[in-house]
Amino acid sequence: GAGCGGGKMAAGGAADAQARFGHSVKGLLTEKVTSCGTDVIALTKQVLKGSRSAELLGQAARNMVMQEDAILHSEDSLRKMAIITTHLQYQ
């Protein structure tokens, strides 16, 4: 009878060890998943920051082109005004 009881205890101990192992594995997995999630969030933020700066650079380039057009237009107007002024001085 005592032998049977011992067997149960050993089985119980093994189940206990298995449960503890399961918990530690679960804990490690949770830790890894959390750390991985944090890395993914950091990476996403970095990618978004990169695309945001690319967007800002594009906007700056467009603004420069618009400024350049305005400057050329002003230059053209000044040239025309200079011609008109010269004509008026002759009259």
PDB file of N, CA and C in Angstrom:
ATOM      1  N   GLY A   1       0.842  -1.200   0.000  1.00  0.00           N
ATOM      2  CA  GLY A   1       0.000   0.000   0.000  1.00  0.00           C
ATOM      3  C   GLY A   1       0.861   1.227   0.000  1.00  0.00           C
ATOM      4  N   ALA A   2       1.967   1.174   0.803  1.00  0.00           N
ATOM      5  CA  ALA A   2       2.829   2.356   0.922  1.00  0.00           C
ATOM      6  C   ALA A   2       3.472   2.667  -0.420  1.00  0.00           C
ATOM      7  N   GLY A   3       3.787   1.627  -1.182  1.00  0.00           N
ATOM      8  CA  GLY A   3       4.411   1.801  -2.494  1.00  0.00           C
ATOM      9  C   GLY A   3       3.515   2.593  -3.423  1.00  0.00           C
ATOM     10  N   CYS A   4       2.232   2.298  -3.374  1.00  0.00           N
ATOM     11  CA  CYS A   4       1.272   2.997  -4.228  1.00  0.00           C
ATOM     12  C   CYS A   4       1.211   4.465  -3.860  1.00  0.00           C
ATOM     13  N   GLY A   5       1.181   4.734  -2.571  1.00  0.00           N
ATOM     14  CA  GLY A   5       1.123   6.129  -2.099  1.00  0.00           C
ATOM     15  C   GLY A   5       2.345   6.880  -2.570  1.00  0.00           C
ATOM     16  N   GLY A   6       3.498   6.248  -2.490  1.00  0.00           N
ATOM     17  CA  GLY A   6       4.747   6.876  -2.932  1.00  0.00           C
ATOM     18  C   GLY A   6       4.684   7.224  -4.398  1.00  0.00           C
ATOM     19  N   GLY A   7       4.100   6.334  -5.156  1.00  0.00           N
ATOM     20  CA  GLY A   7       3.956   6.555  -6.595  1.00  0.00           C
ATOM     21  C   GLY A   7       3.104   7.778  -6.865  1.00  0.00           C
ATOM     22  N   LYS A   8       2.048   7.934  -6.102  1.00  0.00           N
ATOM     23  CA  LYS A   8       1.160   9.090  -6.275  1.00  0.00           C
ATOM     24  C   LYS A   8       1.910  10.380  -5.963  1.00  0.00           C
ATOM     25  N   MET A   9       2.714  10.327  -4.901  1.00  0.00           N
ATOM     26  CA  MET A   9       3.468  11.510  -4.490  1.00  0.00           C
ATOM     27  C   MET A   9       4.449  11.903  -5.599  1.00  0.00           C
ATOM     28  N   ALA A  10       5.115  10.909  -6.154  1.00  0.00           N
ATOM     29  CA  ALA A  10       6.086  11.178  -7.213  1.00  0.00           C
ATOM     30  C   ALA A  10       5.372  11.783  -8.423  1.00  0.00           C
ATOM     31  N   ALA A  11       4.217  11.210  -8.754  1.00  0.00           N
ATOM     32  CA  ALA A  11       3.451  11.721  -9.887  1.00  0.00           C
ATOM     33  C   ALA A  11       3.009  13.150  -9.592  1.00  0.00           C
ATOM     34  N   GLY A  12       2.573  13.371  -8.357  1.00  0.00           N
ATOM     35  CA  GLY A  12       2.145  14.723  -7.947  1.00  0.00           C
ATOM     36  C   GLY A  12       3.309  15.691  -8.042  1.00  0.00           C
ATOM     37  N   GLY A  13       4.489  15.261  -7.594  1.00  0.00           N
ATOM     38  CA  GLY A  13       5.684  16.107  -7.643  1.00  0.00           C
ATOM     39  C   GLY A  13       6.062  16.441  -9.083  1.00  0.00           C
ATOM     40  N   ALA A  14       5.943  15.449  -9.949  1.00  0.00           N
ATOM     41  CA  ALA A  14       6.271  15.648 -11.366  1.00  0.00           C
ATOM     42  C   ALA A  14       5.298  16.641 -11.990  1.00  0.00           C
ATOM     43  N   ALA A  15       4.017  16.492 -11.662  1.00  0.00           N
ATOM     44  CA  ALA A  15       2.995  17.404 -12.179  1.00  0.00           C
ATOM     45  C   ALA A  15       3.274  18.814 -11.684  1.00  0.00           C
ATOM     46  N   ASP A  16       3.702  18.913 -10.420  1.00  0.00           N
ATOM     47  CA  ASP A  16       4.045  20.203  -9.820  1.00  0.00           C
ATOM     48  C   ASP A  16       5.202  20.854 -10.578  1.00  0.00           C
ATOM     49  N   ALA A  17       6.227  20.051 -10.813  1.00  0.00           N
ATOM     50  CA  ALA A  17       7.408  20.546 -11.521  1.00  0.00           C
ATOM     51  C   ALA A  17       7.016  20.986 -12.932  1.00  0.00           C
ATOM     52  N   GLN A  18       6.155  20.190 -13.555  1.00  0.00           N
ATOM     53  CA  GLN A  18       5.692  20.504 -14.908  1.00  0.00           C
ATOM     54  C   GLN A  18       4.928  21.837 -14.900  1.00  0.00           C
ATOM     55  N   ALA A  19       4.066  22.017 -13.876  1.00  0.00           N
ATOM     56  CA  ALA A  19       3.285  23.247 -13.763  1.00  0.00           C
ATOM     57  C   ALA A  19       4.220  24.438 -13.566  1.00  0.00           C
ATOM     58  N   ARG A  20       5.233  24.242 -12.683  1.00  0.00           N
ATOM     59  CA  ARG A  20       6.210  25.333 -12.441  1.00  0.00           C
ATOM     60  C   ARG A  20       6.963  25.666 -13.728  1.00  0.00           C
ATOM     61  N   PHE A  21       7.364  24.635 -14.446  1.00  0.00           N
ATOM     62  CA  PHE A  21       8.076  24.811 -15.717  1.00  0.00           C
ATOM     63  C   PHE A  21       7.175  25.568 -16.703  1.00  0.00           C
ATOM     64  N   GLY A  22       5.915  25.123 -16.761  1.00  0.00           N
ATOM     65  CA  GLY A  22       4.937  25.784 -17.643  1.00  0.00           C
ATOM     66  C   GLY A  22       4.804  27.258 -17.315  1.00  0.00           C
ATOM     67  N   HIS A  23       4.744  27.556 -16.005  1.00  0.00           N
ATOM     68  CA  HIS A  23       4.617  28.954 -15.568  1.00  0.00           C
ATOM     69  C   HIS A  23       5.844  29.766 -15.955  1.00  0.00           C
ATOM     70  N   SER A  24       7.042  29.170 -15.754  1.00  0.00           N
ATOM     71  CA  SER A  24       8.265  29.910 -16.074  1.00  0.00           C
ATOM     72  C   SER A  24       8.377  30.138 -17.585  1.00  0.00           C
ATOM     73  N   VAL A  25       7.975  29.119 -18.365  1.00  0.00           N
ATOM     74  CA  VAL A  25       7.985  29.273 -19.834  1.00  0.00           C
ATOM     75  C   VAL A  25       6.999  30.357 -20.239  1.00  0.00           C
ATOM     76  N   LYS A  26       5.811  30.313 -19.613  1.00  0.00           N
ATOM     77  CA  LYS A  26       4.782  31.309 -19.908  1.00  0.00           C
ATOM     78  C   LYS A  26       5.300  32.706 -19.560  1.00  0.00           C
ATOM     79  N   GLY A  27       5.973  32.792 -18.408  1.00  0.00           N
ATOM     80  CA  GLY A  27       6.548  34.072 -17.970  1.00  0.00           C
ATOM     81  C   GLY A  27       7.579  34.581 -18.956  1.00  0.00           C
ATOM     82  N   LEU A  28       8.470  33.678 -19.386  1.00  0.00           N
ATOM     83  CA  LEU A  28       9.510  34.060 -20.352  1.00  0.00           C
ATOM     84  C   LEU A  28       8.898  34.508 -21.674  1.00  0.00           C
ATOM     85  N   LEU A  29       7.877  33.759 -22.119  1.00  0.00           N
ATOM     86  CA  LEU A  29       7.203  34.108 -23.373  1.00  0.00           C
ATOM     87  C   LEU A  29       6.564  35.484 -23.280  1.00  0.00           C
ATOM     88  N   THR A  30       5.874  35.719 -22.156  1.00  0.00           N
ATOM     89  CA  THR A  30       5.215  37.015 -21.953  1.00  0.00           C
ATOM     90  C   THR A  30       6.244  38.132 -22.000  1.00  0.00           C
ATOM     91  N   GLU A  31       7.382  37.886 -21.323  1.00  0.00           N
ATOM     92  CA  GLU A  31       8.472  38.869 -21.297  1.00  0.00           C
ATOM     93  C   GLU A  31       8.960  39.158 -22.716  1.00  0.00           C
ATOM     94  N   LYS A  32       9.194  38.073 -23.475  1.00  0.00           N
ATOM     95  CA  LYS A  32       9.691  38.208 -24.851  1.00  0.00           C
ATOM     96  C   LYS A  32       8.684  38.959 -25.721  1.00  0.00           C
ATOM     97  N   VAL A  33       7.406  38.582 -25.585  1.00  0.00           N
ATOM     98  CA  VAL A  33       6.354  39.219 -26.387  1.00  0.00           C
ATOM     99  C   VAL A  33       6.285  40.706 -26.061  1.00  0.00           C
ATOM    100  N   THR A  34       6.363  41.030 -24.762  1.00  0.00           N
ATOM    101  CA  THR A  34       6.316  42.435 -24.336  1.00  0.00           C
ATOM    102  C   THR A  34       7.498  43.200 -24.915  1.00  0.00           C
ATOM    103  N   SER A  35       8.693  42.612 -24.799  1.00  0.00           N
ATOM    104  CA  SER A  35       9.902  43.277 -25.308  1.00  0.00           C
ATOM    105  C   SER A  35       9.822  43.429 -26.823  1.00  0.00           C
ATOM    106  N   CYS A  36       9.310  42.412 -27.495  1.00  0.00           N
ATOM    107  CA  CYS A  36       9.152  42.446 -28.949  1.00  0.00           C
ATOM    108  C   CYS A  36       8.149  43.539 -29.327  1.00  0.00           C
ATOM    109  N   GLY A  37       7.048  43.608 -28.575  1.00  0.00           N
ATOM    110  CA  GLY A  37       6.024  44.634 -28.813  1.00  0.00           C
ATOM    111  C   GLY A  37       6.607  46.025 -28.677  1.00  0.00           C
ATOM    112  N   THR A  38       7.431  46.215 -27.644  1.00  0.00           N
ATOM    113  CA  THR A  38       8.087  47.505 -27.418  1.00  0.00           C
ATOM    114  C   THR A  38       8.987  47.848 -28.598  1.00  0.00           C
ATOM    115  N   ASP A  39       9.741  46.843 -29.073  1.00  0.00           N
ATOM    116  CA  ASP A  39      10.626  47.060 -30.226  1.00  0.00           C
ATOM    117  C   ASP A  39       9.818  47.450 -31.465  1.00  0.00           C
ATOM    118  N   VAL A  40       8.708  46.774 -31.676  1.00  0.00           N
ATOM    119  CA  VAL A  40       7.862  47.061 -32.849  1.00  0.00           C
ATOM    120  C   VAL A  40       7.329  48.490 -32.763  1.00  0.00           C
ATOM    121  N   ILE A  41       6.908  48.900 -31.560  1.00  0.00           N
ATOM    122  CA  ILE A  41       6.390  50.261 -31.369  1.00  0.00           C
ATOM    123  C   ILE A  41       7.491  51.278 -31.670  1.00  0.00           C
ATOM    124  N   ALA A  42       8.706  51.016 -31.145  1.00  0.00           N
ATOM    125  CA  ALA A  42       9.836  51.924 -31.383  1.00  0.00           C
ATOM    126  C   ALA A  42      10.148  52.016 -32.880  1.00  0.00           C
ATOM    127  N   LEU A  43      10.147  50.858 -33.540  1.00  0.00           N
ATOM    128  CA  LEU A  43      10.429  50.817 -34.979  1.00  0.00           C
ATOM    129  C   LEU A  43       9.366  51.594 -35.753  1.00  0.00           C
ATOM    130  N   THR A  44       8.098  51.381 -35.390  1.00  0.00           N
ATOM    131  CA  THR A  44       6.990  52.081 -36.051  1.00  0.00           C
ATOM    132  C   THR A  44       7.147  53.585 -35.893  1.00  0.00           C
ATOM    133  N   LYS A  45       7.473  54.029 -34.664  1.00  0.00           N
ATOM    134  CA  LYS A  45       7.666  55.465 -34.420  1.00  0.00           C
ATOM    135  C   LYS A  45       8.779  56.012 -35.302  1.00  0.00           C
ATOM    136  N   GLN A  46       9.871  55.241 -35.415  1.00  0.00           N
ATOM    137  CA  GLN A  46      11.021  55.661 -36.217  1.00  0.00           C
ATOM    138  C   GLN A  46      10.630  55.790 -37.689  1.00  0.00           C
ATOM    139  N   VAL A  47       9.882  54.779 -38.184  1.00  0.00           N
ATOM    140  CA  VAL A  47       9.446  54.790 -39.594  1.00  0.00           C
ATOM    141  C   VAL A  47       8.533  55.981 -39.848  1.00  0.00           C
ATOM    142  N   LEU A  48       7.600  56.221 -38.905  1.00  0.00           N
ATOM    143  CA  LEU A  48       6.680  57.353 -39.055  1.00  0.00           C
ATOM    144  C   LEU A  48       7.445  58.673 -39.047  1.00  0.00           C
ATOM    145  N   LYS A  49       8.454  58.755 -38.152  1.00  0.00           N
ATOM    146  CA  LYS A  49       9.268  59.973 -38.081  1.00  0.00           C
ATOM    147  C   LYS A  49       9.981  60.178 -39.410  1.00  0.00           C
ATOM    148  N   GLY A  50      10.508  59.077 -39.977  1.00  0.00           N
ATOM    149  CA  GLY A  50      11.201  59.142 -41.264  1.00  0.00           C
ATOM    150  C   GLY A  50      10.282  59.603 -42.380  1.00  0.00           C
ATOM    151  N   SER A  51       9.076  59.035 -42.422  1.00  0.00           N
ATOM    152  CA  SER A  51       8.154  59.413 -43.490  1.00  0.00           C
ATOM    153  C   SER A  51       7.670  60.843 -43.283  1.00  0.00           C
ATOM    154  N   ARG A  52       7.574  61.261 -42.013  1.00  0.00           N
ATOM    155  CA  ARG A  52       7.163  62.635 -41.704  1.00  0.00           C
ATOM    156  C   ARG A  52       8.230  63.613 -42.185  1.00  0.00           C
ATOM    157  N   SER A  53       9.501  63.282 -41.940  1.00  0.00           N
ATOM    158  CA  SER A  53      10.566  64.193 -42.371  1.00  0.00           C
ATOM    159  C   SER A  53      10.658  64.222 -43.888  1.00  0.00           C
ATOM    160  N   ALA A  54      10.393  63.090 -44.545  1.00  0.00           N
ATOM    161  CA  ALA A  54      10.382  63.068 -46.011  1.00  0.00           C
ATOM    162  C   ALA A  54       9.254  63.962 -46.526  1.00  0.00           C
ATOM    163  N   GLU A  55       8.122  63.894 -45.844  1.00  0.00           N
ATOM    164  CA  GLU A  55       6.955  64.714 -46.209  1.00  0.00           C
ATOM    165  C   GLU A  55       7.304  66.198 -46.051  1.00  0.00           C
ATOM    166  N   LEU A  56       7.965  66.531 -44.932  1.00  0.00           N
ATOM    167  CA  LEU A  56       8.354  67.926 -44.680  1.00  0.00           C
ATOM    168  C   LEU A  56       9.366  68.414 -45.721  1.00  0.00           C
ATOM    169  N   LEU A  57      10.299  67.527 -46.101  1.00  0.00           N
ATOM    170  CA  LEU A  57      11.285  67.895 -47.126  1.00  0.00           C
ATOM    171  C   LEU A  57      10.592  68.179 -48.455  1.00  0.00           C
ATOM    172  N   GLY A  58       9.621  67.323 -48.803  1.00  0.00           N
ATOM    173  CA  GLY A  58       8.860  67.520 -50.039  1.00  0.00           C
ATOM    174  C   GLY A  58       8.122  68.843 -50.022  1.00  0.00           C
ATOM    175  N   GLN A  59       7.527  69.152 -48.866  1.00  0.00           N
ATOM    176  CA  GLN A  59       6.784  70.404 -48.702  1.00  0.00           C
ATOM    177  C   GLN A  59       7.737  71.597 -48.868  1.00  0.00           C
ATOM    178  N   ALA A  60       8.909  71.496 -48.257  1.00  0.00           N
ATOM    179  CA  ALA A  60       9.906  72.566 -48.352  1.00  0.00           C
ATOM    180  C   ALA A  60      10.330  72.768 -49.803  1.00  0.00           C
ATOM    181  N   ALA A  61      10.527  71.653 -50.518  1.00  0.00           N
ATOM    182  CA  ALA A  61      10.925  71.734 -51.926  1.00  0.00           C
ATOM    183  C   ALA A  61       9.841  72.429 -52.744  1.00  0.00           C
ATOM    184  N   ARG A  62       8.565  72.049 -52.491  1.00  0.00           N
ATOM    185  CA  ARG A  62       7.447  72.686 -53.219  1.00  0.00           C
ATOM    186  C   ARG A  62       7.395  74.189 -52.924  1.00  0.00           C
ATOM    187  N   ASN A  63       7.606  74.538 -51.645  1.00  0.00           N
ATOM    188  CA  ASN A  63       7.598  75.953 -51.266  1.00  0.00           C
ATOM    189  C   ASN A  63       8.714  76.715 -51.972  1.00  0.00           C
ATOM    190  N   MET A  64       9.890  76.093 -52.073  1.00  0.00           N
ATOM    191  CA  MET A  64      11.013  76.736 -52.749  1.00  0.00           C
ATOM    192  C   MET A  64      10.691  76.980 -54.222  1.00  0.00           C
ATOM    193  N   VAL A  65      10.054  76.001 -54.860  1.00  0.00           N
ATOM    194  CA  VAL A  65       9.682  76.149 -56.275  1.00  0.00           C
ATOM    195  C   VAL A  65       8.703  77.309 -56.424  1.00  0.00           C
ATOM    196  N   MET A  66       7.725  77.379 -55.495  1.00  0.00           N
ATOM    197  CA  MET A  66       6.747  78.476 -55.547  1.00  0.00           C
ATOM    198  C   MET A  66       7.442  79.825 -55.358  1.00  0.00           C
ATOM    199  N   GLN A  67       8.385  79.885 -54.408  1.00  0.00           N
ATOM    200  CA  GLN A  67       9.147  81.119 -54.160  1.00  0.00           C
ATOM    201  C   GLN A  67       9.924  81.513 -55.425  1.00  0.00           C
ATOM    202  N   GLU A  68      10.540  80.509 -56.033  1.00  0.00           N
ATOM    203  CA  GLU A  68      11.337  80.760 -57.234  1.00  0.00           C
ATOM    204  C   GLU A  68      10.459  81.353 -58.338  1.00  0.00           C
ATOM    205  N   ASP A  69       9.257  80.782 -58.499  1.00  0.00           N
ATOM    206  CA  ASP A  69       8.318  81.299 -59.500  1.00  0.00           C
ATOM    207  C   ASP A  69       7.970  82.753 -59.205  1.00  0.00           C
ATOM    208  N   ALA A  70       7.700  83.026 -57.922  1.00  0.00           N
ATOM    209  CA  ALA A  70       7.341  84.389 -57.517  1.00  0.00           C
ATOM    210  C   ALA A  70       8.489  85.357 -57.798  1.00  0.00           C
ATOM    211  N   ILE A  71       9.710  84.919 -57.507  1.00  0.00           N
ATOM    212  CA  ILE A  71      10.897  85.763 -57.747  1.00  0.00           C
ATOM    213  C   ILE A  71      11.061  86.037 -59.241  1.00  0.00           C
ATOM    214  N   LEU A  72      10.922  84.989 -60.067  1.00  0.00           N
ATOM    215  CA  LEU A  72      11.045  85.164 -61.520  1.00  0.00           C
ATOM    216  C   LEU A  72       9.976  86.112 -62.047  1.00  0.00           C
ATOM    217  N   HIS A  73       8.766  85.975 -61.526  1.00  0.00           N
ATOM    218  CA  HIS A  73       7.658  86.830 -61.938  1.00  0.00           C
ATOM    219  C   HIS A  73       7.962  88.289 -61.572  1.00  0.00           C
ATOM    220  N   SER A  74       8.463  88.487 -60.346  1.00  0.00           N
ATOM    221  CA  SER A  74       8.814  89.833 -59.883  1.00  0.00           C
ATOM    222  C   SER A  74       9.910  90.431 -60.758  1.00  0.00           C
ATOM    223  N   GLU A  75      10.892  89.611 -61.088  1.00  0.00           N
ATOM    224  CA  GLU A  75      12.006  90.041 -61.932  1.00  0.00           C
ATOM    225  C   GLU A  75      11.483  90.509 -63.288  1.00  0.00           C
ATOM    226  N   ASP A  76      10.577  89.731 -63.829  1.00  0.00           N
ATOM    227  CA  ASP A  76       9.958  90.045 -65.125  1.00  0.00           C
ATOM    228  C   ASP A  76       9.220  91.380 -65.039  1.00  0.00           C
ATOM    229  N   SER A  77       8.441  91.546 -63.973  1.00  0.00           N
ATOM    230  CA  SER A  77       7.683  92.791 -63.777  1.00  0.00           C
ATOM    231  C   SER A  77       8.622  93.984 -63.667  1.00  0.00           C
ATOM    232  N   LEU A  78       9.707  93.830 -62.924  1.00  0.00           N
ATOM    233  CA  LEU A  78      10.681  94.925 -62.764  1.00  0.00           C
ATOM    234  C   LEU A  78      11.293  95.305 -64.101  1.00  0.00           C
ATOM    235  N   ARG A  79      11.618  94.294 -64.916  1.00  0.00           N
ATOM    236  CA  ARG A  79      12.201  94.546 -66.234  1.00  0.00           C
ATOM    237  C   ARG A  79      11.220  95.359 -67.086  1.00  0.00           C
ATOM    238  N   LYS A  80       9.931  94.946 -67.062  1.00  0.00           N
ATOM    239  CA  LYS A  80       8.904  95.656 -67.838  1.00  0.00           C
ATOM    240  C   LYS A  80       8.756  97.098 -67.347  1.00  0.00           C
ATOM    241  N   MET A  81       8.772  97.272 -66.010  1.00  0.00           N
ATOM    242  CA  MET A  81       8.646  98.623 -65.448  1.00  0.00           C
ATOM    243  C   MET A  81       9.828  99.499 -65.845  1.00  0.00           C
ATOM    244  N   ALA A  82      11.027  98.880 -65.885  1.00  0.00           N
ATOM    245  CA  ALA A  82      12.223  99.629 -66.285  1.00  0.00           C
ATOM    246  C   ALA A  82      12.073 100.107 -67.731  1.00  0.00           C
ATOM    247  N   ILE A  83      11.540  99.247 -68.594  1.00  0.00           N
ATOM    248  CA  ILE A  83      11.331  99.603 -70.018  1.00  0.00           C
ATOM    249  C   ILE A  83      10.330 100.761 -70.121  1.00  0.00           C
ATOM    250  N   ILE A  84       9.221 100.631 -69.358  1.00  0.00           N
ATOM    251  CA  ILE A  84       8.184 101.674 -69.371  1.00  0.00           C
ATOM    252  C   ILE A  84       8.773 103.001 -68.886  1.00  0.00           C
ATOM    253  N   THR A  85       9.581 102.924 -67.807  1.00  0.00           N
ATOM    254  CA  THR A  85      10.206 104.130 -67.256  1.00  0.00           C
ATOM    255  C   THR A  85      11.103 104.787 -68.305  1.00  0.00           C
ATOM    256  N   THR A  86      11.889 103.967 -68.993  1.00  0.00           N
ATOM    257  CA  THR A  86      12.768 104.491 -70.035  1.00  0.00           C
ATOM    258  C   THR A  86      11.957 105.184 -71.120  1.00  0.00           C
ATOM    259  N   HIS A  87      10.854 104.583 -71.557  1.00  0.00           N
ATOM    260  CA  HIS A  87       9.983 105.168 -72.577  1.00  0.00           C
ATOM    261  C   HIS A  87       9.404 106.483 -72.107  1.00  0.00           C
ATOM    262  N   LEU A  88       8.975 106.521 -70.836  1.00  0.00           N
ATOM    263  CA  LEU A  88       8.371 107.753 -70.290  1.00  0.00           C
ATOM    264  C   LEU A  88       9.411 108.871 -70.239  1.00  0.00           C
ATOM    265  N   GLN A  89      10.657 108.509 -69.929  1.00  0.00           N
ATOM    266  CA  GLN A  89      11.712 109.539 -69.860  1.00  0.00           C
ATOM    267  C   GLN A  89      11.972 110.148 -71.238  1.00  0.00           C
ATOM    268  N   TYR A  90      11.838 109.340 -72.303  1.00  0.00           N
ATOM    269  CA  TYR A  90      12.060 109.841 -73.664  1.00  0.00           C
ATOM    270  C   TYR A  90      10.974 110.823 -74.090  1.00  0.00           C
ATOM    271  N   GLN A  91       9.739 110.609 -73.540  1.00  0.00           N
ATOM    272  CA  GLN A  91       8.626 111.459 -74.009  1.00  0.00           C
ATOM    273  C   GLN A  91       8.667 112.829 -73.382  1.00  0.00           C
TER     274      GLN A  91
END
